[in-house]
Amino acid sequence: MDASFLLLPDAPVHARSRKPETVLPDEGVSMHIRRYGARQRVYSAGDPARTIHEVAQGCVLVSRYLGDGRRQIIDIVGPGRLFGFASDLHHCTAETTVASMVCSLDRNVALTSPAVSNRVHTAMLREIDQLQTIAVLLGRKTAIERVATLLVGLCGGVEDGPANLSLPVTRSEMADYLGLTIETISRTLTRLKQSGLIGLPDAETVRITNVARLHHVACGDMGEAA
Amino acid sequence: MDASFLLLPDAPVHARSRKPETVLPDEGVSMHIRRYGARQRVYSAGDPARTIHEVAQGCVLVSRYLGDGRRQIIDIVGPGRLFGFASDLHHCTAETTVASMVCSLDRNVALTSPAVSNRVHTAMLREIDQLQTIAVLLGRKTAIERVATLLVGLCGGVEDGPANLSLPVTRSEMADYLGLTIETISRTLTRLKQSGLIGLPDAETVRITNVARLHHVACGDMGEAA
DNA sequence: CGGGATCTTGAACTATTTCAAAAGTCGTGG
DNA sequence: CCACGACTTTTGAAATAGTTCAAGATCCCG
């Protein structure tokens, strides 16, 4: 569970920079670490799924597109998490939001090593759980509940009390993750601010006044109070 | 891929009956087949996830509930598919829609046998793909697109031409799977009927005039035409 | 300081929901 | 065999959450 492809220290998700950086390419190895700039593709829909990836540092968005350009962000992947599980071809596109380091390992190699294979299995279980959670969010939650859920999720392990977040994603990405529009995200954040649940020192920073309270909003345990 | 826990012939998903039947219990074995009546629990949220299940016959719904009763159906599982992947406790509830046969295998046993373990891995990859697909549906598709997607999905392998479906689910279940309400499902079906894309001989039967055409609607390749 | 982006806010619109009632469907029992 | 009651489905009308369109505000760099 705490085994890792690489032994880099866990780094926090970095705030996004709006300036793309350069890539150091490195092809044809069964395992490699690569440095990506902000907003760069790790793989695209249609690519063969030969490798499994791990975010060593930074943040990766996994998304799918409809023919007309509508996007659904499937997963926001932070340091330590694996992504890119697929049987044959990728149906998703993966791209960094900020300068990131991604470790990629040949899938066949990964599945022959018992230790790594085990880690992959665990990560897949987690991925399934995570996707089920987002299905509930997209299918049944209101806008406030969705935004609250995202914020609570982003603040990681914090269970209670206040927390400060440096959003690793833009409003547009929040919208495409939560099945909403940019405008609704913005309005909802200000509503949360007005109700005192969060503070917004600037657009990229959220101060959660009380994580437990926001968590209640996220689960819809708030509706009947009003 | 065609390996199976058991060697029962693949049976079609049966139309739902509204009368519950009896169960033959059978506890404490690492692997067993069990017969379930319609609308019976296979497992509930909170149960320890000790076994992996396969639908041998019938249809199983996997769903999650919000505190206030809102339900999201995560997966509609037909014969031959595995379900119940979870690391520790189930967060989902699984229940039959119709009289069904479910084969259950101890998780640890499953993962030690290479053949079975491999099948489980493949099924998990498929599950992830499937969940990503439904996330796009829930996050970004319109009501017509959602219903069309479900119908195309339910008619299995048929790629083109007409197809007849015996719906294994009620309107309420369709609604909770597609993130809509019963009424919207009903209205959308009649809209599809009026536009000639489907026929509705009775409430539980759908005749798809042309699967390929419905598939286009499902993908949103229809919006710009109007 | 100016240009281009992101973000916020406002007002009108619309897809879907909600509430309400009618129409089918199905099994039961007289 | 038909009538009754319970349930699911369909349809209608009104309400609403969220979208769309449009305009400002803010921020970020050069």
XYZ file of C-alpha atoms (C1' of nucleotides) in Angstrom:
512
model
C 0.000 0.000 0.000
C 2.838 2.324 0.740
C 5.070 0.630 -1.798
C 5.865 2.993 -4.603
C 7.234 2.848 -8.094
C 9.658 5.500 -7.059
C 10.857 6.866 -3.797
C 10.218 10.530 -4.214
C 8.800 12.218 -1.154
C 5.085 12.915 -1.421
C 4.663 16.463 -2.575
C 1.520 18.565 -2.105
C -0.572 19.405 -5.125
C 0.842 22.641 -6.420
C -1.191 25.669 -7.278
C -1.533 26.014 -11.000
C 0.734 28.308 -12.905
C -0.650 29.704 -16.103
C 2.576 29.479 -17.991
C 3.359 26.232 -19.834
C 6.806 24.760 -19.373
C 9.008 22.380 -21.299
C 9.096 18.574 -21.360
C 12.077 16.283 -21.144
C 11.245 13.456 -23.527
C 12.401 9.895 -22.912
C 11.066 7.052 -25.037
C 11.250 3.248 -25.293
C 11.924 2.228 -21.712
C 9.652 -0.066 -19.707
C 9.734 2.350 -16.818
C 10.557 6.020 -16.645
C 9.935 9.250 -14.856
C 9.058 12.230 -16.947
C 8.726 15.871 -16.164
C 5.725 17.604 -17.703
C 4.942 21.275 -17.947
C 1.556 22.646 -17.012
C -1.293 21.669 -19.363
C 0.477 18.903 -21.205
C -0.856 15.571 -22.370
C 0.274 12.363 -20.720
C -1.873 10.319 -23.100
C -4.842 10.879 -25.376
C -8.037 8.976 -26.126
C -7.199 6.322 -28.696
C -3.630 5.776 -27.541
C -2.742 2.184 -26.737
C -2.741 1.611 -22.974
C 0.657 0.041 -22.547
C 1.687 1.728 -19.327
C 0.355 2.486 -15.901
C 1.152 5.892 -14.504
C 1.749 7.399 -11.114
C 1.697 11.065 -10.240
C 4.939 11.679 -8.402
C 4.405 15.390 -8.123
C 1.775 17.796 -9.398
C -1.716 17.060 -10.644
C -3.198 15.176 -13.587
C -6.717 15.417 -14.997
C -8.264 12.360 -16.603
C -11.160 13.250 -18.881
C -13.439 12.081 -21.650
C -14.907 14.066 -24.482
C -18.158 13.797 -26.384
C -18.081 14.242 -30.160
C -19.174 17.877 -29.936
C -16.497 18.839 -27.424
C -18.397 18.455 -24.177
C -15.907 17.318 -21.582
C -16.300 15.290 -18.448
C -13.340 15.218 -16.117
C -13.306 11.735 -14.645
C -10.606 12.090 -12.058
C -8.308 14.621 -10.484
C -5.151 12.712 -9.639
C -2.692 13.971 -7.042
C 0.694 12.697 -5.878
C 0.943 9.019 -4.995
C -2.063 7.928 -6.982
C -1.986 5.675 -10.038
C -3.952 6.330 -13.197
C -4.330 5.083 -16.755
C -5.990 1.728 -16.153
C -7.397 0.470 -19.438
C -7.496 -2.839 -21.213
C -6.593 -1.978 -24.771
C -6.892 1.619 -25.899
C -7.370 4.636 -23.675
C -10.824 6.140 -23.832
C -9.665 9.009 -21.715
C -7.215 11.836 -22.097
C -4.791 12.628 -19.278
C -3.139 16.003 -18.893
C -1.316 17.920 -16.233
C -2.796 21.042 -14.689
C 0.530 22.217 -13.324
C 4.181 21.278 -13.809
C 4.281 17.646 -12.750
C 6.374 14.528 -12.537
C 4.790 11.323 -13.753
C 6.235 7.859 -13.370
C 5.209 5.362 -16.042
C 5.630 1.619 -15.894
C 4.980 -0.998 -18.546
C 1.701 -2.708 -17.761
C 2.983 -6.223 -18.347
C 5.986 -5.588 -16.156
C 3.747 -4.144 -13.482
C 1.509 -7.201 -13.424
C 4.335 -9.736 -13.207
C 5.884 -8.264 -10.076
C 3.678 -9.412 -7.193
C 4.363 -6.330 -5.092
C 3.580 -3.884 -7.879
C 0.681 -5.954 -9.149
C -0.773 -5.840 -5.690
C -0.431 -2.104 -5.539
C -2.135 -1.823 -8.922
C -4.986 -3.992 -7.723
C -5.478 -1.815 -4.668
C -5.365 1.317 -6.772
C -7.975 -0.110 -9.113
C -10.275 -0.882 -6.201
C -9.857 2.667 -5.040
C -10.521 3.959 -8.543
C -13.763 1.996 -8.712
C -14.866 3.369 -5.360
C -13.966 6.869 -6.430
C -15.859 6.569 -9.716
C -18.920 5.291 -7.904
C -18.732 8.259 -5.590
C -18.601 10.657 -8.489
C -21.502 8.886 -10.182
C -23.624 9.630 -7.116
C -22.435 13.205 -7.180
C -23.244 13.679 -10.867
C -26.491 11.793 -10.803
C -28.042 12.942 -7.586
C -26.365 15.900 -5.912
C -27.244 19.584 -6.155
C -24.732 22.227 -7.176
C -23.867 23.204 -3.603
C -23.440 19.593 -2.587
C -21.175 18.997 -5.568
C -18.918 21.943 -4.898
C -18.786 21.150 -1.189
C -17.888 17.547 -1.998
C -15.051 18.651 -4.229
C -13.651 21.049 -1.654
C -13.800 18.479 1.121
C -12.164 15.942 -1.166
C -9.397 18.332 -2.145
C -8.495 19.143 1.422
C -7.288 15.567 1.730
C -7.133 13.949 5.112
C -8.413 16.863 7.173
C -11.502 15.641 9.002
C -12.448 18.552 11.127
C -11.625 22.163 11.912
C -10.433 24.748 9.390
C -8.299 24.056 6.317
C -6.628 26.084 3.609
C -6.743 24.966 0.018
C -4.730 26.025 -2.960
C -7.027 24.957 -5.776
C -5.098 22.872 -8.296
C -7.829 23.419 -10.889
C -9.521 26.319 -12.677
C -13.235 27.087 -12.498
C -13.630 25.518 -15.901
C -12.071 22.296 -14.679
C -14.188 22.285 -11.548
C -17.221 22.695 -13.775
C -16.278 19.849 -16.075
C -15.560 17.620 -13.112
C -18.812 18.398 -11.322
C -21.094 18.400 -14.347
C -21.855 22.118 -14.026
C -20.905 25.355 -15.785
C -18.224 27.855 -14.844
C -20.863 30.372 -13.848
C -22.598 27.967 -11.507
C -19.280 27.114 -9.873
C -18.590 30.775 -9.317
C -22.051 31.547 -7.978
C -21.984 28.511 -5.732
C -18.624 29.452 -4.272
C -19.901 32.909 -3.435
C -23.002 31.401 -1.883
C -20.802 29.180 0.286
C -18.761 32.231 1.160
C -21.844 34.273 2.063
C -23.075 31.497 4.315
C -19.741 31.562 6.103
C -18.759 28.015 5.221
C -15.709 29.089 3.252
C -13.503 32.093 2.693
C -12.106 33.189 -0.670
C -8.970 35.275 -0.061
C -8.361 35.087 -3.801
C -9.755 33.065 -6.688
C -7.297 30.225 -6.269
C -7.461 29.906 -2.509
C -10.275 28.534 -0.413
C -10.315 28.677 3.307
C -12.669 26.084 4.723
C -14.007 27.424 7.979
C -15.033 24.026 9.286
C -14.400 20.877 7.292
C -16.939 18.785 9.195
C -19.679 21.314 8.532
C -18.840 21.481 4.840
C -18.820 17.712 4.782
C -22.405 17.721 5.998
C -23.378 20.043 3.187
C -21.570 17.738 0.766
C -23.630 14.745 1.850
C -26.926 16.564 1.613
C -27.466 16.364 5.387
C -28.333 20.038 5.195
C -31.447 20.103 3.056
C -34.017 19.311 5.754
C -32.691 22.033 8.083
C -34.001 24.802 5.794
C -12.195 -13.815 -20.889
C -14.580 -16.698 -21.462
C -13.408 -18.543 -18.372
C -16.211 -18.701 -15.839
C -16.674 -19.529 -12.181
C -19.384 -21.866 -13.241
C -20.418 -23.505 -16.418
C -24.013 -22.497 -16.692
C -25.084 -21.493 -20.181
C -25.420 -17.745 -20.595
C -29.047 -16.868 -20.135
C -30.730 -13.701 -21.378
C -31.768 -11.099 -18.836
C -35.326 -11.997 -17.941
C -38.178 -9.567 -17.902
C -38.967 -8.568 -14.373
C -41.747 -10.268 -12.520
C -43.423 -8.269 -9.813
C -43.822 -11.149 -7.455
C -40.966 -11.901 -5.052
C -39.793 -15.511 -4.810
C -37.956 -17.565 -2.220
C -34.250 -17.902 -1.542
C -32.276 -21.048 -0.908
C -29.766 -20.033 1.752
C -26.259 -21.517 1.882
C -23.656 -20.051 4.220
C -19.992 -20.514 5.127
C -18.534 -21.887 1.916
C -15.751 -20.175 -0.023
C -17.737 -20.528 -3.231
C -21.386 -21.076 -3.851
C -24.241 -20.510 -6.209
C -27.378 -19.073 -4.817
C -30.816 -18.568 -6.237
C -32.438 -15.233 -5.442
C -35.990 -14.131 -5.919
C -36.840 -10.834 -7.577
C -35.951 -7.709 -5.572
C -33.670 -9.376 -3.043
C -30.445 -8.143 -1.555
C -27.147 -9.777 -2.469
C -25.276 -7.431 -0.161
C -25.842 -4.096 1.520
C -23.741 -0.991 2.081
C -21.621 -1.606 5.150
C -21.293 -5.346 4.672
C -17.721 -6.642 4.600
C -16.604 -7.304 1.039
C -15.336 -10.837 1.397
C -16.620 -12.263 -1.865
C -16.718 -11.458 -5.536
C -19.935 -12.204 -7.355
C -20.978 -13.234 -10.804
C -24.452 -13.025 -12.266
C -25.120 -16.473 -13.652
C -28.666 -15.692 -14.616
C -30.930 -12.715 -14.180
C -30.024 -9.129 -13.374
C -28.466 -7.332 -10.419
C -28.545 -3.622 -9.625
C -25.622 -2.085 -7.787
C -26.530 1.213 -6.161
C -25.545 3.815 -3.611
C -27.790 5.872 -1.392
C -27.465 9.359 0.026
C -28.489 9.963 3.626
C -31.906 11.288 2.637
C -32.747 8.322 0.426
C -31.656 9.625 -2.965
C -30.432 6.638 -4.929
C -27.918 6.358 -7.711
C -27.810 3.056 -9.512
C -24.175 2.500 -10.360
C -24.406 -0.548 -12.542
C -26.921 -2.879 -14.125
C -25.244 -6.271 -14.162
C -26.366 -9.008 -16.517
C -25.289 -12.642 -16.915
C -21.584 -13.341 -17.144
C -20.478 -10.134 -15.477
C -18.733 -9.878 -12.132
C -19.631 -7.375 -9.446
C -18.918 -6.492 -5.839
C -15.336 -5.237 -6.126
C -14.452 -3.410 -2.933
C -11.460 -3.297 -0.668
C -12.938 -3.523 2.799
C -16.604 -2.751 3.265
C -19.181 -2.395 0.531
C -20.325 1.136 -0.089
C -22.947 -0.116 -2.470
C -26.030 -2.234 -2.185
C -26.660 -5.010 -4.688
C -30.089 -6.434 -5.371
C -31.763 -8.522 -8.017
C -34.448 -7.070 -10.252
C -35.754 -10.486 -11.269
C -35.280 -14.064 -10.081
C -31.559 -14.626 -10.511
C -28.687 -16.972 -9.892
C -25.552 -15.464 -8.419
C -22.252 -17.224 -8.001
C -20.077 -15.964 -5.143
C -16.433 -16.712 -4.607
C -14.189 -15.859 -1.687
C -12.030 -12.904 -2.653
C -8.808 -14.360 -1.325
C -9.411 -17.621 -3.127
C -10.195 -15.732 -6.311
C -6.948 -13.802 -6.194
C -4.719 -16.815 -5.562
C -5.865 -18.749 -8.624
C -4.071 -17.134 -11.586
C -6.871 -17.891 -14.032
C -9.598 -16.457 -11.833
C -7.432 -13.579 -10.694
C -6.874 -12.699 -14.315
C -10.563 -12.756 -15.009
C -11.163 -10.514 -12.021
C -8.544 -8.073 -13.254
C -10.171 -7.916 -16.668
C -13.589 -7.443 -15.119
C -12.251 -4.596 -12.986
C -10.822 -2.866 -16.046
C -14.189 -3.191 -17.702
C -15.888 -1.862 -14.588
C -13.658 1.199 -14.602
C -14.382 1.839 -18.262
C -18.069 1.414 -17.650
C -18.067 3.787 -14.698
C -16.218 6.403 -16.709
C -18.808 6.067 -19.426
C -21.619 6.600 -16.979
C -19.841 9.600 -15.482
C -19.870 11.237 -18.909
C -23.522 10.354 -19.260
C -24.459 11.795 -15.865
C -22.250 14.834 -16.110
C -22.728 15.915 -19.691
C -25.563 14.233 -21.547
C -29.132 15.428 -22.050
C -32.160 13.329 -21.093
C -32.668 11.973 -24.621
C -29.021 11.093 -24.945
C -29.097 9.306 -21.592
C -32.146 7.215 -22.394
C -30.822 6.409 -25.862
C -27.490 5.377 -24.339
C -29.202 3.043 -21.907
C -31.323 1.431 -24.595
C -28.367 0.911 -26.914
C -26.385 -0.510 -24.008
C -29.165 -2.880 -23.024
C -29.552 -4.318 -26.492
C -26.114 -5.850 -26.026
C -24.005 -6.647 -29.027
C -26.432 -5.508 -31.722
C -24.633 -2.881 -33.780
C -27.103 -2.079 -36.467
C -30.606 -2.728 -37.698
C -33.657 -3.274 -35.465
C -33.672 -4.924 -32.040
C -36.247 -5.946 -29.470
C -35.672 -5.330 -25.805
C -37.360 -6.747 -22.769
C -36.499 -4.098 -20.200
C -35.036 -5.733 -17.091
C -35.681 -2.564 -15.082
C -38.620 -0.380 -14.084
C -38.938 3.312 -14.954
C -37.862 4.144 -11.447
C -34.685 2.149 -11.882
C -33.979 3.695 -15.251
C -34.398 7.098 -13.603
C -32.046 6.310 -10.757
C -29.485 4.928 -13.173
C -29.635 7.885 -15.551
C -29.849 10.630 -12.940
C -33.367 11.632 -13.990
C -36.920 11.258 -12.660
C -39.527 8.666 -13.582
C -41.553 11.294 -15.365
C -38.655 12.413 -17.508
C -37.935 8.806 -18.453
C -41.529 8.337 -19.497
C -41.703 11.574 -21.456
C -38.387 10.878 -23.134
C -39.462 7.406 -24.192
C -42.611 8.793 -25.768
C -40.560 11.472 -27.509
C -38.289 8.761 -28.924
C -41.384 6.851 -29.952
C -42.932 9.889 -31.633
C -39.745 10.513 -33.573
C -39.896 6.923 -34.826
C -36.633 5.833 -33.211
C -38.307 3.252 -31.015
C -41.578 1.427 -30.618
C -43.286 0.684 -27.304
C -45.583 -2.339 -27.754
C -46.018 -2.322 -23.980
C -44.323 -0.612 -21.056
C -41.725 -3.343 -20.622
C -40.823 -3.822 -24.232
C -38.880 -1.510 -26.501
C -38.457 -2.076 -30.166
C -35.451 -0.200 -31.482
C -36.131 0.682 -35.072
C -32.494 1.205 -35.948
C -29.767 0.663 -33.396
C -27.159 2.666 -35.301
C -29.449 5.685 -35.495
C -30.240 5.478 -31.782
C -26.544 5.170 -31.114
C -25.997 8.495 -32.848
C -28.603 10.104 -30.638
C -26.879 8.547 -27.614
C -23.560 10.153 -28.507
C -25.046 13.570 -29.080
C -24.255 13.449 -32.791
C -27.807 14.614 -33.309
C -27.852 18.030 -31.686
C -26.437 20.042 -34.578
C -28.885 18.584 -37.087
C -31.824 20.446 -35.536
C -0.449 51.183 -18.414
C -2.665 47.792 -21.753
C -4.143 43.234 -23.527
C -5.632 38.794 -22.656
C -6.934 35.723 -19.787
C -9.969 34.083 -15.737
C -13.482 35.034 -12.713
C -17.813 37.251 -11.080
C -22.351 39.039 -11.532
C -26.841 39.972 -13.748
C -30.984 38.879 -16.465
C -33.493 35.914 -19.463
C -34.245 31.342 -20.759
C -34.939 26.314 -20.685
C -34.479 21.477 -19.513
C -35.825 18.972 -16.010
C -38.306 18.527 -11.712
C -42.257 18.694 -8.935
C -46.894 18.248 -8.001
C -51.211 16.422 -9.433
C -54.239 13.610 -11.792
C -55.633 10.269 -15.373
C -54.812 5.844 -17.687
C -53.084 1.294 -17.835
C -51.857 -3.248 -15.721
C -52.204 -7.024 -12.804
C -53.727 -10.102 -9.407
C -57.521 -11.303 -6.154
C -61.752 -12.689 -4.886
C -66.606 -12.559 -5.123
C -66.049 -13.138 -15.644
C -65.939 -8.796 -13.910
C -65.108 -5.412 -10.284
C -61.941 -3.738 -6.957
C -57.699 -1.967 -5.219
C -52.786 -1.394 -5.510
C -49.289 -0.241 -8.325
C -46.795 1.451 -12.361
C -46.847 4.387 -16.198
C -48.261 8.371 -18.789
C -49.563 13.064 -19.315
C -50.316 17.948 -17.937
C -49.282 22.396 -15.744
C -46.485 25.069 -12.735
C -42.143 25.726 -10.475
C -37.133 25.828 -10.296
C -32.225 24.736 -10.543
C -28.991 25.453 -13.517
C -27.700 27.246 -18.215
C -26.886 30.678 -21.545
C -25.821 35.054 -23.017
C -23.805 39.363 -21.977
C -21.346 42.665 -19.406
C -18.071 44.003 -15.819
C -14.403 43.167 -12.488
C -10.078 41.274 -11.435
C -5.748 39.487 -12.134
C -1.397 38.651 -14.448
C 2.433 39.758 -17.079
C 4.965 42.097 -20.303
